[in-house]
Short mmCIF file of C-alpha atoms and ligand atoms in Angstrom, two decimals:
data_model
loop_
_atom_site.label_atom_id
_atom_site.label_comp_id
_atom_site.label_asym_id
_atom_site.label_seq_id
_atom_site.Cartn_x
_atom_site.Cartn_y
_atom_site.Cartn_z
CA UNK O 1049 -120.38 -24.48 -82.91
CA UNK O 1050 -120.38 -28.12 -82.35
CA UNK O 1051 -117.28 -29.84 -82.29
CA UNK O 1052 -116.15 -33.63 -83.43
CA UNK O 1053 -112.70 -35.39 -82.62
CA UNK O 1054 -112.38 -37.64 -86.11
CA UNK O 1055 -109.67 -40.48 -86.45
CA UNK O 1056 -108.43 -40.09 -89.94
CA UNK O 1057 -106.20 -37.35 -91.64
CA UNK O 1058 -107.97 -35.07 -93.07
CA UNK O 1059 -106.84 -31.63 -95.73
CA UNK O 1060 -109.20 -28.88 -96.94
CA UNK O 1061 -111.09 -29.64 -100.01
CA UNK O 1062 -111.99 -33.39 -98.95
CA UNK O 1063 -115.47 -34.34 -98.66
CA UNK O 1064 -115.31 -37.20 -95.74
CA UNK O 1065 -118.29 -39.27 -94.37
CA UNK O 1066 -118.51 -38.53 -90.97
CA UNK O 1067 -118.69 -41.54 -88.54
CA UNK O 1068 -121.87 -43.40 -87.62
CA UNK O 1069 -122.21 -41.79 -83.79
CA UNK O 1070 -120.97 -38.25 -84.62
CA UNK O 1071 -123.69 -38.25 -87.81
CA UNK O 1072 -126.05 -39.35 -85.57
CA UNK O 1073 -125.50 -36.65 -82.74
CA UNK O 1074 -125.38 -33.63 -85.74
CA UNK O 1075 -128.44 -34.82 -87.76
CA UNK O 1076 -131.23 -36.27 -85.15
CA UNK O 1077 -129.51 -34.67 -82.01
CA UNK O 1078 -128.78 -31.26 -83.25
CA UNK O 1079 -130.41 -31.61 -86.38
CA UNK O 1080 -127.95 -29.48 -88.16
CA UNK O 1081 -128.43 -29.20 -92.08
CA UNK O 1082 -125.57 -27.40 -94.15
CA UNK O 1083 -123.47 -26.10 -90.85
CA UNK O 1084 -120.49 -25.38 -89.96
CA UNK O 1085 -119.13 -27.26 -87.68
CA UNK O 1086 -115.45 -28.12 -85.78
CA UNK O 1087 -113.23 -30.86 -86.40
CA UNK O 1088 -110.28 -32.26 -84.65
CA UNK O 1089 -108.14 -34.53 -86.08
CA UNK O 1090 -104.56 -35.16 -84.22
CA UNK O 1091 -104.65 -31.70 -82.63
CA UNK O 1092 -105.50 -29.98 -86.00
CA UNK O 1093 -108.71 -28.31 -86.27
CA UNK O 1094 -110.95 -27.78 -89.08
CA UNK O 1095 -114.18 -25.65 -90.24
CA UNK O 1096 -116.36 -28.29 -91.97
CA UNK O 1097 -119.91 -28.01 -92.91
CA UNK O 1098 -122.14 -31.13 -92.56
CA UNK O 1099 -125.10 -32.85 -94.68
CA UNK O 1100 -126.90 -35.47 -95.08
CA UNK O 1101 -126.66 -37.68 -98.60
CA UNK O 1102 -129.13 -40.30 -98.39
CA UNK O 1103 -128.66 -42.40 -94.94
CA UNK O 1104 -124.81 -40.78 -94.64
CA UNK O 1105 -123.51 -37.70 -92.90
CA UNK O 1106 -120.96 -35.80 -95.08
CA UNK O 1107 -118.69 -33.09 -94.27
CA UNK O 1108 -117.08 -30.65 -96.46
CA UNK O 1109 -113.35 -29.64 -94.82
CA UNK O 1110 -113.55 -25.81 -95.63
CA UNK O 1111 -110.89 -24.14 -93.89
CA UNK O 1112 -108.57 -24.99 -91.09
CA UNK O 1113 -109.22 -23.80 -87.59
CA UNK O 1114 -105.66 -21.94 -86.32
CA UNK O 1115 -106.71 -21.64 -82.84
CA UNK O 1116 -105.26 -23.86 -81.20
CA UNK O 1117 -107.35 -24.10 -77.23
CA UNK O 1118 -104.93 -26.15 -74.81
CA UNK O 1119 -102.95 -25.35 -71.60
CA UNK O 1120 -99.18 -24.62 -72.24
CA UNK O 1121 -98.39 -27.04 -69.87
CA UNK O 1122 -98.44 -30.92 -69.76
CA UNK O 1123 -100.74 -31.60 -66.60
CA UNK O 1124 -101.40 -34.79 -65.15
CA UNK O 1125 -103.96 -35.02 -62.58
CA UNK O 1126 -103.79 -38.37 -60.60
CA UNK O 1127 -107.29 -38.53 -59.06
CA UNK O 1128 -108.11 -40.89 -56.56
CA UNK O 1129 -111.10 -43.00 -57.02
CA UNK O 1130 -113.90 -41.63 -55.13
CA UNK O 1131 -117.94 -42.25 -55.97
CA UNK O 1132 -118.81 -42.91 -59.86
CA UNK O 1133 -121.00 -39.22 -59.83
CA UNK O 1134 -118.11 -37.26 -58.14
CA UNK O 1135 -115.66 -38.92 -60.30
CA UNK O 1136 -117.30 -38.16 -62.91
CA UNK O 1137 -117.25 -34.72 -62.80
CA UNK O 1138 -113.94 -34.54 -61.88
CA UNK O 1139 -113.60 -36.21 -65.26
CA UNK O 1140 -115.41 -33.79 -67.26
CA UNK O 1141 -114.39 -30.46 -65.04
CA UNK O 1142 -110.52 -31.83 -65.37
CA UNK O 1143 -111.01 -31.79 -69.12
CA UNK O 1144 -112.79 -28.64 -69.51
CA UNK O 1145 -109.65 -26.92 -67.00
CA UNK O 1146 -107.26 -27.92 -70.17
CA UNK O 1147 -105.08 -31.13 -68.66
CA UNK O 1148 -103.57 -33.49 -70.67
CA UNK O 1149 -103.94 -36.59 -68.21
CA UNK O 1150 -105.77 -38.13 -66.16
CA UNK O 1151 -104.63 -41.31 -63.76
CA UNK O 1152 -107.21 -42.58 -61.74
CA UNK O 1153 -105.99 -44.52 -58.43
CA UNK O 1154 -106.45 -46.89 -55.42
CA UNK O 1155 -105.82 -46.52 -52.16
CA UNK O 1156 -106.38 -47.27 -48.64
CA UNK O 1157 -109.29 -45.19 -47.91
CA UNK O 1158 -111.22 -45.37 -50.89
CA UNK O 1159 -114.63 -46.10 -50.49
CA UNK O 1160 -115.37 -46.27 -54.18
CA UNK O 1161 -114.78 -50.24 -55.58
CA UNK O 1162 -113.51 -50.58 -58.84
CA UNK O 1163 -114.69 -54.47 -59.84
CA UNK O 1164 -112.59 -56.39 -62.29
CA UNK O 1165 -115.68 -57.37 -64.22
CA UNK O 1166 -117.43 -54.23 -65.16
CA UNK O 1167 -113.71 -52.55 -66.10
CA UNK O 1168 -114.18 -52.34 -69.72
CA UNK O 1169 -117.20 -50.73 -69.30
CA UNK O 1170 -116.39 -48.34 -66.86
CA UNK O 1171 -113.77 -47.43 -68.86
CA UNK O 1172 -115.64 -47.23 -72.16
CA UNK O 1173 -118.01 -44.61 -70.18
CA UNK O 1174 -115.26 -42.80 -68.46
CA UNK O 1175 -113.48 -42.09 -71.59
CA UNK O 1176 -117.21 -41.29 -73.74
CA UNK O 1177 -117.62 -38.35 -70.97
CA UNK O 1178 -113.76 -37.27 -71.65
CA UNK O 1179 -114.70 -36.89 -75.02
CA UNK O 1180 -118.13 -35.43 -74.92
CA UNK O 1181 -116.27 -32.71 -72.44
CA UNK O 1182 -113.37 -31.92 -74.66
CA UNK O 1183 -115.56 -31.71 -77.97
CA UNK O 1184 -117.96 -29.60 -75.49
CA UNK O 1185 -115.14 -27.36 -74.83
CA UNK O 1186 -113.10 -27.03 -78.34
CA UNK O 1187 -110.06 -28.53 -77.09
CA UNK O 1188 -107.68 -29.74 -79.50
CA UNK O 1189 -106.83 -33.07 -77.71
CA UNK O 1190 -108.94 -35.65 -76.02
CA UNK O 1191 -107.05 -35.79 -72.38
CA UNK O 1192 -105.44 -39.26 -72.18
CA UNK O 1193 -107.20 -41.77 -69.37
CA UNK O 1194 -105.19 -43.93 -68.04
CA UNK O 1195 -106.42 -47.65 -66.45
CA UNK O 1196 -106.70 -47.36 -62.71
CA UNK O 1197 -103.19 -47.94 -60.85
CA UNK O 1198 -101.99 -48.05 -57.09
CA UNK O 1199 -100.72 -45.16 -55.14
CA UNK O 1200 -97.49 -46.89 -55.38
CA UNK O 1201 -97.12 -46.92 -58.83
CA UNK O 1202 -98.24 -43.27 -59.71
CA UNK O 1203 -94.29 -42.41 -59.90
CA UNK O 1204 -94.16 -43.74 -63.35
CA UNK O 1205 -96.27 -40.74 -64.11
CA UNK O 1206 -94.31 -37.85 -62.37
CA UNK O 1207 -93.52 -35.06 -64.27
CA UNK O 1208 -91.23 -31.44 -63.76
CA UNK O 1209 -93.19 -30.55 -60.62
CA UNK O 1210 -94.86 -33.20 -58.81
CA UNK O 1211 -97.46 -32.35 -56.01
CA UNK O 1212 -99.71 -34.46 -53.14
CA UNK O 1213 -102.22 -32.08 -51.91
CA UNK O 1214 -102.12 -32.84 -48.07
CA UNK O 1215 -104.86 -30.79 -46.33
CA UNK O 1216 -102.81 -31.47 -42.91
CA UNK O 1217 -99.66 -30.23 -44.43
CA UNK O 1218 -99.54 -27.35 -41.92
CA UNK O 1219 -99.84 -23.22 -42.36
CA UNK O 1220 -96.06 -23.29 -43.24
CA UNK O 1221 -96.61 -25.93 -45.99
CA UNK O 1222 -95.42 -25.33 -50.08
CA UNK O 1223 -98.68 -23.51 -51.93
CA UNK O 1224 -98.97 -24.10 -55.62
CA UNK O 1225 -97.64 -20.42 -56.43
CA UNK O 1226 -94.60 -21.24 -54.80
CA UNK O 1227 -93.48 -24.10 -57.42
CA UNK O 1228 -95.80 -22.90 -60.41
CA UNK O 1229 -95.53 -21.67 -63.40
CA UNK O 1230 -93.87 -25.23 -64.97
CA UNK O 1231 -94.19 -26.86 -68.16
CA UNK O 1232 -95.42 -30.15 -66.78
CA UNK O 1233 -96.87 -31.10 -63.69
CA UNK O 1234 -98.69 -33.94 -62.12
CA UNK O 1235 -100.89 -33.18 -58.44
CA UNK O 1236 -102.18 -36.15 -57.32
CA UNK O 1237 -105.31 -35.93 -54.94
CA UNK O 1238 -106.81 -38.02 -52.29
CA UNK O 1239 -110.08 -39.79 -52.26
CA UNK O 1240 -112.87 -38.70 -49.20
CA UNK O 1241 -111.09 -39.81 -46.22
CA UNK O 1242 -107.75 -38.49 -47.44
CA UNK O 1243 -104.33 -39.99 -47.42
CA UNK O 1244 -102.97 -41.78 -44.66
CA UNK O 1245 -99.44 -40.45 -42.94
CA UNK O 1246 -98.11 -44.12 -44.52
CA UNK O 1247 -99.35 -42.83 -48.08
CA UNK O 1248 -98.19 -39.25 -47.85
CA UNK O 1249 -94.71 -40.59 -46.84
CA UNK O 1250 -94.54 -42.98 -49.80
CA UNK O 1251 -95.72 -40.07 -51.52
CA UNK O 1252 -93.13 -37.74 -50.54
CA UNK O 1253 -90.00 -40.50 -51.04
CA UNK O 1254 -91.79 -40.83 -54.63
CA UNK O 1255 -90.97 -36.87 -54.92
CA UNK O 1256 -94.46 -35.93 -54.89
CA UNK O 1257 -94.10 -32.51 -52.49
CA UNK O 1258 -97.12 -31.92 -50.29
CA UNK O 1259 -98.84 -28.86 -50.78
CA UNK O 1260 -101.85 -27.08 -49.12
CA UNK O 1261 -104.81 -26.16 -50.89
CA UNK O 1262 -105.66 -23.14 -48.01
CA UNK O 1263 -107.22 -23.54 -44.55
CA UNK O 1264 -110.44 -25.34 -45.31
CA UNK O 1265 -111.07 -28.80 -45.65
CA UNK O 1266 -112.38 -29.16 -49.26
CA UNK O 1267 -114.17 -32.48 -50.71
CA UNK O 1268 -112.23 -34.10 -53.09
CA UNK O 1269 -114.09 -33.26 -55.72
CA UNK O 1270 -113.60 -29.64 -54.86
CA UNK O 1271 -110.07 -30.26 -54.65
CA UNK O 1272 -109.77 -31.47 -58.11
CA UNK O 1273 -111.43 -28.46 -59.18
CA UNK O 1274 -109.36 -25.95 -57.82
CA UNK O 1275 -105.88 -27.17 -58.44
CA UNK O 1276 -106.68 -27.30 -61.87
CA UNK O 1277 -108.42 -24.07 -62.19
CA UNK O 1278 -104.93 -22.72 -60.42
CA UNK O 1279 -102.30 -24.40 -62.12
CA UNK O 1280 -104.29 -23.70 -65.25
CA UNK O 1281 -104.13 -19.83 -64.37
CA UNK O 1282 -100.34 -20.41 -63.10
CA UNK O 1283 -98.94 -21.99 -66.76
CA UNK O 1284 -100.34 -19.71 -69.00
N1 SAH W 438 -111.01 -36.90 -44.77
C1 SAH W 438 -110.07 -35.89 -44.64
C2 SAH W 438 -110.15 -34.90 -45.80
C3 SAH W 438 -109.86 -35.46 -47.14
S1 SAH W 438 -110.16 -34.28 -48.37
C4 SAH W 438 -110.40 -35.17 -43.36
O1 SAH W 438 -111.58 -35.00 -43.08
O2 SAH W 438 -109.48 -34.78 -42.66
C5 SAH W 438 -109.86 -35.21 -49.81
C6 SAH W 438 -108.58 -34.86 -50.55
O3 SAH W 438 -108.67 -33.52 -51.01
C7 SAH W 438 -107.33 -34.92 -49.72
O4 SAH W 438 -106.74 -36.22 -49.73
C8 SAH W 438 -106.42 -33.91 -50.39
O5 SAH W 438 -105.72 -34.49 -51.48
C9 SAH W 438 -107.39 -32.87 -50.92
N2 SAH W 438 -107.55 -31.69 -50.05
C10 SAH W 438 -108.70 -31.23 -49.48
N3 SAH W 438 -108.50 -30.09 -48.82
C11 SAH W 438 -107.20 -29.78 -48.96
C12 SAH W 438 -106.38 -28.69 -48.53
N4 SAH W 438 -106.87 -27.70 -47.79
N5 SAH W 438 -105.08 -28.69 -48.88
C13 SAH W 438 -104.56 -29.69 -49.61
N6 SAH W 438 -105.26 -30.74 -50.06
C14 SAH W 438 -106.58 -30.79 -49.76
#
């Protein structure tokens, strides 16, 4: 079942008109006629069934949706900014894992250029593919993505448990069971060439514990992937 995020209150019984891009997607994308589909208003979910009148998409609010499909826990994944494709997914993977932030960041060894004058696009298309993955995935919030920041300013966004994953934090190193389950957290993760001992200092005097992901060297990408696979497993 397809599922819309919508920006006005809506209660069961109302007949809305559905906006232009969504109507678009469920009649000439999807081509649905007389479905049912989700949608999300404000964390509440709704069974509505859609149709065409004329040139406008309608939907009938039938019933409200009780299930209610998001982590437990508050997680805020500050993701260094690596290249647009890997980024990307870590964008849409990140959403589908259930967090509730994302902070994208800058620092020293980031290969990936984030140019003042393309920003609002960037961001427009960043956020479209947060969307697209959270109405993909019948979440009940759209995660929130924040504008890019510094490393040094990603303590404004700390939360119960705070975490750097630092791949040369040694065998004897915090894992995430040891500090896990919590009911917020924020792992931040460096971009391909990693942090440098500078950063994970700053880090660590910004009370962001280092923590080792295993043995292996993963990508970044990969990195993204499985802390928040395992803190999603960890806060249930
Ligand atoms: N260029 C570095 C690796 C960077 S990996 C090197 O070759 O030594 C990119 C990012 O992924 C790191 O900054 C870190 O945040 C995370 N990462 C990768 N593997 C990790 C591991 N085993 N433990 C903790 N963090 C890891």
């Amino acid at each position: 079942m397809q599922e819309y995020f919508i920006e006005h209150p809506v209660a069961v019984g109302d007949i809305i008109e559905l906006p232009e891009d969504k109507a678009h997607h469920a009649f000439n994308v999807l081509r649905l006629h007389h479905e049912t589909v989700r949608l999300v208003y404000d964390g509440t979910a709704y069974f509505a069934e859609v149709y065409r009148e004329g040139k406008r998409g309608l939907a009938k609010i039938l019933s409200e949706d009780p299930n209610i499909n998001e982590l437990p826990a508050d997680v805020t994944l500050c993701m260094a900014l690596i290249r647009r494709e890997k980024f990307e997914l870590v964008l849409q993977k990140a959403t589908e894992l259930g967090i509730s932030r994302i902070v994208p960041f800058v620092s020293s060894r980031c290969v990936a250029k984030d140019r003042q004058e393309r920003a609002e696009k960037v961001m427009a298309r960043r956020k479209a593919i947060v969307v697209e993955a959270a109405e993909q995935c019948k979440r009940n919030r759209i995660p929130e993505l924040v504008e890019p920041v510094k490393l040094s300013e990603l303590s404004r966004f700390r939360s119960d448990v705070n975490l750097a994953a630092y791949e040369k934090a040694g065998a004897s190193a915090l894992r995430l069971k040891d500090v896990l389950p919590a009911s917020s957290v924020t792992a931040v993760i460096g971009p391909e060439g990693g942090f440098s001992e500078v950063e994970i200092e700053e880090l660590s005097q910004n009370g962001f514990q280092p923590v080792t992901l295993g043995n292996r060297i993963l990508r970044a990408e990969t990195a993204a992937y499985y802390l928040c696979s395992v803190i999603g497993e960890l806060c249930q």
